[in-house]
Coordinates of C-alpha atoms and ligand atoms in Angstrom, one line a residue:
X1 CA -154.3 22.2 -108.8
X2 CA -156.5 25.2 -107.8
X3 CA -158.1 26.2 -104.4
X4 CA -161.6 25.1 -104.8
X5 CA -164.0 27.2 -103.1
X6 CA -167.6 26.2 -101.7
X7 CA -170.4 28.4 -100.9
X8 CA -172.7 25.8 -99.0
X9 CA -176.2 25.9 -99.5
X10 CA -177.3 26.8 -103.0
X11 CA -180.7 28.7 -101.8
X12 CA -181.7 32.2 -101.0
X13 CA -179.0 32.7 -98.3
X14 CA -176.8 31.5 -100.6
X15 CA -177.7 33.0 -103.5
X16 CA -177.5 36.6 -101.2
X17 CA -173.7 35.6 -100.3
X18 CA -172.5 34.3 -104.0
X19 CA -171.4 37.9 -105.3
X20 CA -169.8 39.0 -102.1
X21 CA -167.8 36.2 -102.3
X22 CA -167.2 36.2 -106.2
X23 CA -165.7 39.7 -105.4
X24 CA -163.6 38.6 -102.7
X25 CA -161.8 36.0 -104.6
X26 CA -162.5 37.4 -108.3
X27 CA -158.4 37.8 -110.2
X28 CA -157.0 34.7 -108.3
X29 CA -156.7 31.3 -109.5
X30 CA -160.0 29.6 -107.5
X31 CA -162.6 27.4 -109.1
X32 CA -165.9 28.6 -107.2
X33 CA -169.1 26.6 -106.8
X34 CA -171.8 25.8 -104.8
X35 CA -172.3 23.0 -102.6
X36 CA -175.7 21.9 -102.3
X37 CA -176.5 18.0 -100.4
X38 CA -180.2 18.3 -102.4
X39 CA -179.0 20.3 -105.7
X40 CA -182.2 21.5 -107.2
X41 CA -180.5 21.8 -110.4
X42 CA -176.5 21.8 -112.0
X43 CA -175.9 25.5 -112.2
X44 CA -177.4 28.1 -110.2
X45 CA -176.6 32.0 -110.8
X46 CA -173.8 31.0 -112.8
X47 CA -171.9 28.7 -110.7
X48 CA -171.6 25.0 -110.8
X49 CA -173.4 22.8 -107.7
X50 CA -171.6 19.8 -106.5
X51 CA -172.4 17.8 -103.6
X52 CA -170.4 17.9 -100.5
X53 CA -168.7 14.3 -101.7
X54 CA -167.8 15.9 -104.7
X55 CA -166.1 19.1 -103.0
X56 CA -164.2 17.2 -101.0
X57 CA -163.1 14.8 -103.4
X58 CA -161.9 16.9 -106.5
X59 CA -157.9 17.6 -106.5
X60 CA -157.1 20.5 -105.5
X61 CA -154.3 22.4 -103.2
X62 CA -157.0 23.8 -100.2
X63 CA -160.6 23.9 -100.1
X64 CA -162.8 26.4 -98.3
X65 CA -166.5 26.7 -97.7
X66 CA -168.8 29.3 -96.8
X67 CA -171.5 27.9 -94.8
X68 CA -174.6 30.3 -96.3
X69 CA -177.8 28.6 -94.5
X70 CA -179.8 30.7 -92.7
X71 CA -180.4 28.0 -90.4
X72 CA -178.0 27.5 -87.2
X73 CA -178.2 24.2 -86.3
X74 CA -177.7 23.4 -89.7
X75 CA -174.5 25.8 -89.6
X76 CA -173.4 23.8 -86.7
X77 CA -173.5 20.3 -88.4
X78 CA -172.2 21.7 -91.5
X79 CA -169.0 23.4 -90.0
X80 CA -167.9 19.8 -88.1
X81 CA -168.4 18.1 -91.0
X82 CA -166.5 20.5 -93.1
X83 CA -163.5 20.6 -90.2
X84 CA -163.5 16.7 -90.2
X85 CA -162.9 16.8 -93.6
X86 CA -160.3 19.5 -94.0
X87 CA -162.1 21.9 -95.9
X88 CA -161.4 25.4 -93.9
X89 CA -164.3 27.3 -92.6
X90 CA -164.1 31.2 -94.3
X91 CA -166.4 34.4 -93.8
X92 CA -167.1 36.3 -96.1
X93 CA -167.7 40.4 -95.6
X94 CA -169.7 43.1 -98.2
X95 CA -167.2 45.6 -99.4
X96 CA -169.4 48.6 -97.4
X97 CA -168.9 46.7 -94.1
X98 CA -168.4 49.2 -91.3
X99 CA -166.0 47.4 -88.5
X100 CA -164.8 49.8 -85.9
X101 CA -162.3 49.1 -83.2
X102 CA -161.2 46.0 -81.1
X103 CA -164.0 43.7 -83.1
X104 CA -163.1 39.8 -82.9
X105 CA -165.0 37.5 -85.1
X106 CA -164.6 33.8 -85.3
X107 CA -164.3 32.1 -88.5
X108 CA -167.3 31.7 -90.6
X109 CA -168.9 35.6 -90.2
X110 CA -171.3 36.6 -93.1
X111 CA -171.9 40.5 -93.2
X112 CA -174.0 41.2 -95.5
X113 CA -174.3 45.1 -97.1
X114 CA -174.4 47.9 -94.8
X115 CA -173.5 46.1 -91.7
X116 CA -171.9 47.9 -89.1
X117 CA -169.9 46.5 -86.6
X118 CA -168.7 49.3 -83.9
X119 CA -165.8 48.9 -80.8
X120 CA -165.1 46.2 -78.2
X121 CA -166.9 43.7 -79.7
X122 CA -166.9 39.6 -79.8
X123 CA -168.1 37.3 -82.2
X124 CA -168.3 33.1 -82.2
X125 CA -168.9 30.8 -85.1
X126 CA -170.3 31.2 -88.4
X127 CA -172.4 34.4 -87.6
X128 CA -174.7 36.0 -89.9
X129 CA -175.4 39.8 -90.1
X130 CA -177.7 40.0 -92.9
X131 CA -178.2 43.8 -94.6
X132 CA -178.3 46.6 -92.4
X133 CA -177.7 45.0 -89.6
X134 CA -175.4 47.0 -86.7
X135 CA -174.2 45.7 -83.6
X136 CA -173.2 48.2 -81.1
X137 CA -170.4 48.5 -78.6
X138 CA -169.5 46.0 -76.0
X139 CA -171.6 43.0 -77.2
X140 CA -170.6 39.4 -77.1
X141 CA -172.5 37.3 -79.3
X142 CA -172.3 33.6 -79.6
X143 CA -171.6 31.1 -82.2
X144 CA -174.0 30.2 -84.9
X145 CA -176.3 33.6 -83.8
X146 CA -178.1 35.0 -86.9
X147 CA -179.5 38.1 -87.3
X148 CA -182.1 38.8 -90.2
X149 CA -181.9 42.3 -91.9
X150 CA -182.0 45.3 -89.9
X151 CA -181.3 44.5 -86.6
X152 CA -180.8 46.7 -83.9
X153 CA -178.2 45.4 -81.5
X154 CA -177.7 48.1 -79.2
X155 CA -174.3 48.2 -76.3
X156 CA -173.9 45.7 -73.8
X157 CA -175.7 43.1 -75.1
X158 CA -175.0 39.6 -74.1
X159 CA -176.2 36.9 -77.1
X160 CA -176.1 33.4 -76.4
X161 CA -175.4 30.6 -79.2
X162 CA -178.0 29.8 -81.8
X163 CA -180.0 32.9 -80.8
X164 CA -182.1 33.9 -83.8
X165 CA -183.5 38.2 -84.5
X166 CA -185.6 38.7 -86.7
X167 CA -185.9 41.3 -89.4
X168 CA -185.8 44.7 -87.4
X169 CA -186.1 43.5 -84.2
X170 CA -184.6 46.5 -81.9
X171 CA -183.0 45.2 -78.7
X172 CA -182.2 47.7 -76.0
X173 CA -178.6 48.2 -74.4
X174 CA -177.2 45.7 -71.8
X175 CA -179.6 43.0 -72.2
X176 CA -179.1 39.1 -72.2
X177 CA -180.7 36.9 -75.0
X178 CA -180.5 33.3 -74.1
X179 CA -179.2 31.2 -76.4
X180 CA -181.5 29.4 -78.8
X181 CA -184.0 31.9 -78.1
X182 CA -185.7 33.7 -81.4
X183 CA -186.4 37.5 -81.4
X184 CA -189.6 37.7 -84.0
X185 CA -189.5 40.3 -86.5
X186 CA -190.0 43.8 -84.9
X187 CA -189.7 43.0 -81.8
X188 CA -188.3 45.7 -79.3
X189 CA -186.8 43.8 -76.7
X190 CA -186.5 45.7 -73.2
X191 CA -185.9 42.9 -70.9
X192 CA -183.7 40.3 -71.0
X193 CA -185.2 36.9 -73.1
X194 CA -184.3 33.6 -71.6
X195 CA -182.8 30.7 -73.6
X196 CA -185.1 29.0 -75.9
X197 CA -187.7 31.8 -75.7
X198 CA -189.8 33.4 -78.4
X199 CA -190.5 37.0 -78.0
X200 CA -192.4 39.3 -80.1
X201 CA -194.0 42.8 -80.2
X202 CA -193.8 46.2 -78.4
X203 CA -192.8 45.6 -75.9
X204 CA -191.7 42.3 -76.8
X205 CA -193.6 39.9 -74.6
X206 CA -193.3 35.8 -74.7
X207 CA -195.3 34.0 -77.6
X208 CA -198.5 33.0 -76.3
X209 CA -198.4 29.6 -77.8
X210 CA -202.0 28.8 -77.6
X211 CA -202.9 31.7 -79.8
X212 CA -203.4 31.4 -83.5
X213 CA -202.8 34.1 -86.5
Ligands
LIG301 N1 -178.7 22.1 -97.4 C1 -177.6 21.3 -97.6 N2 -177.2 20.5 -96.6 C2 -177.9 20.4 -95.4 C3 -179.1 21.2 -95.3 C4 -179.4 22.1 -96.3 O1 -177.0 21.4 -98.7 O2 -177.5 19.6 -94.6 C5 -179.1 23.0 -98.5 C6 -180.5 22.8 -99.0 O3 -180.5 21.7 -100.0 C7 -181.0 24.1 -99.6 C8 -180.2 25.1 -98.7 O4 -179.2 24.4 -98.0 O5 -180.6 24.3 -100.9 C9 -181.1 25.8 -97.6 O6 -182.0 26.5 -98.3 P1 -183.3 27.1 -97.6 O7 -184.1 27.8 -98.7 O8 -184.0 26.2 -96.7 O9 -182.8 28.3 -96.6 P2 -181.7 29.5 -96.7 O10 -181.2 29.6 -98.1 O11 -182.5 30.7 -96.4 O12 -180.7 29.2 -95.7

């Protein structure tokens, strides 16, 4: 019996994580596949897609998943239902990952290329730090917090769980963002964002809801 491994969700975030993870477990005796609860098709970028049912019912000695959907509450539901059934929760981390000193990550990280990761830093659940990414020294970021590419996390910073930044978004030193809140893409963030906000722009200001694009 091998160790079966999952990468869960057979999309674009997916799709983005697949080779990291091929290189992580590439020479050892592991069958790897997707895991996909609406497979558009049987294979995708060379891997098999099995449902969740399947996964979990195929022999095997241990079975671990990579929860790779961009969307946290998703994550959340996703990681219980993969604990309740035994299958392990793993990260997964780019070979050019840049993780300094005194970083704690909880299980499920995804660090995507060119992250950087510097001192005195703490991580929850199933965190995503897609390319170029960097968070900066002293920050505690919740669980299921997802940053898109090129984020700017600078010191201090206080992230609560489910927070979402977009691509680029710039947030300056020792501020709080509350959790569930969403940082749209560019934002520079110079005072703190309360839970469940959306902020945009330059300064980043609270989305005017009643606007249209
Ligand atoms: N998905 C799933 N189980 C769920 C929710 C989503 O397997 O409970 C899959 C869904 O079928 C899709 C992927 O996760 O293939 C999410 O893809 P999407 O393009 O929405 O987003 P992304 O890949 O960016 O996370």
């Amino acid at each position: 019996m091998t160790l079966l491994f999952g990468v869960y969700g057979a999309s674009g975030c997916g799709r983005g994580i697949l080779p990291l993870v091929r290189d992580e477990v590439g020479g050892q005796d592991v069958r790897l596949v997707f895991i996909d609860d609406a497979p558009a098709s049987e294979w995708q970028n060379g891997q098999e897609v099995w449902t969740f049912e399947r996964f979990a019912a195929e022999p095997a000695v241990r079975r671990v998943a990579v929860l790779a959907i961009a969307n946290s509450r998703v994550r959340e539901r996703l990681d219980r239902r993969c604990r309740e059934a035994e299958i392990e929760i793993a990260g997964t981390t780019a070979a050019n990952v840049v993780v300094m000193d005194d970083v704690e990550i909880a299980p499920g990280a995804l660090l995507s290329p060119f992250v950087t990761l510097t001192s005195n830093i703490r991580i929850g659940r199933c965190f995503h730090a897609n390319l170029y990414s960097y968070v900066e020294h002293d920050c505690v970021i919740g669980d299921y917090v997802t940053f898109a590419p090129g984020v700017h996390c600078n010191g201090n910073v206080t992230i609560g769980d489910h927070a979402y930044v977009g691509a680029g978004a710039l947030i300056r030193q020792g501020l709080t963002i509350g959790a569930g809140a969403i940082v749209g893409m560019g934002a520079v963030v110079t005072k703190n964002v309360p839970a469940g906000a959306t902020v945009v722009g330059n300064p980043a200001h609270p989305m005017d809801k009643r606007s249209s694009c």
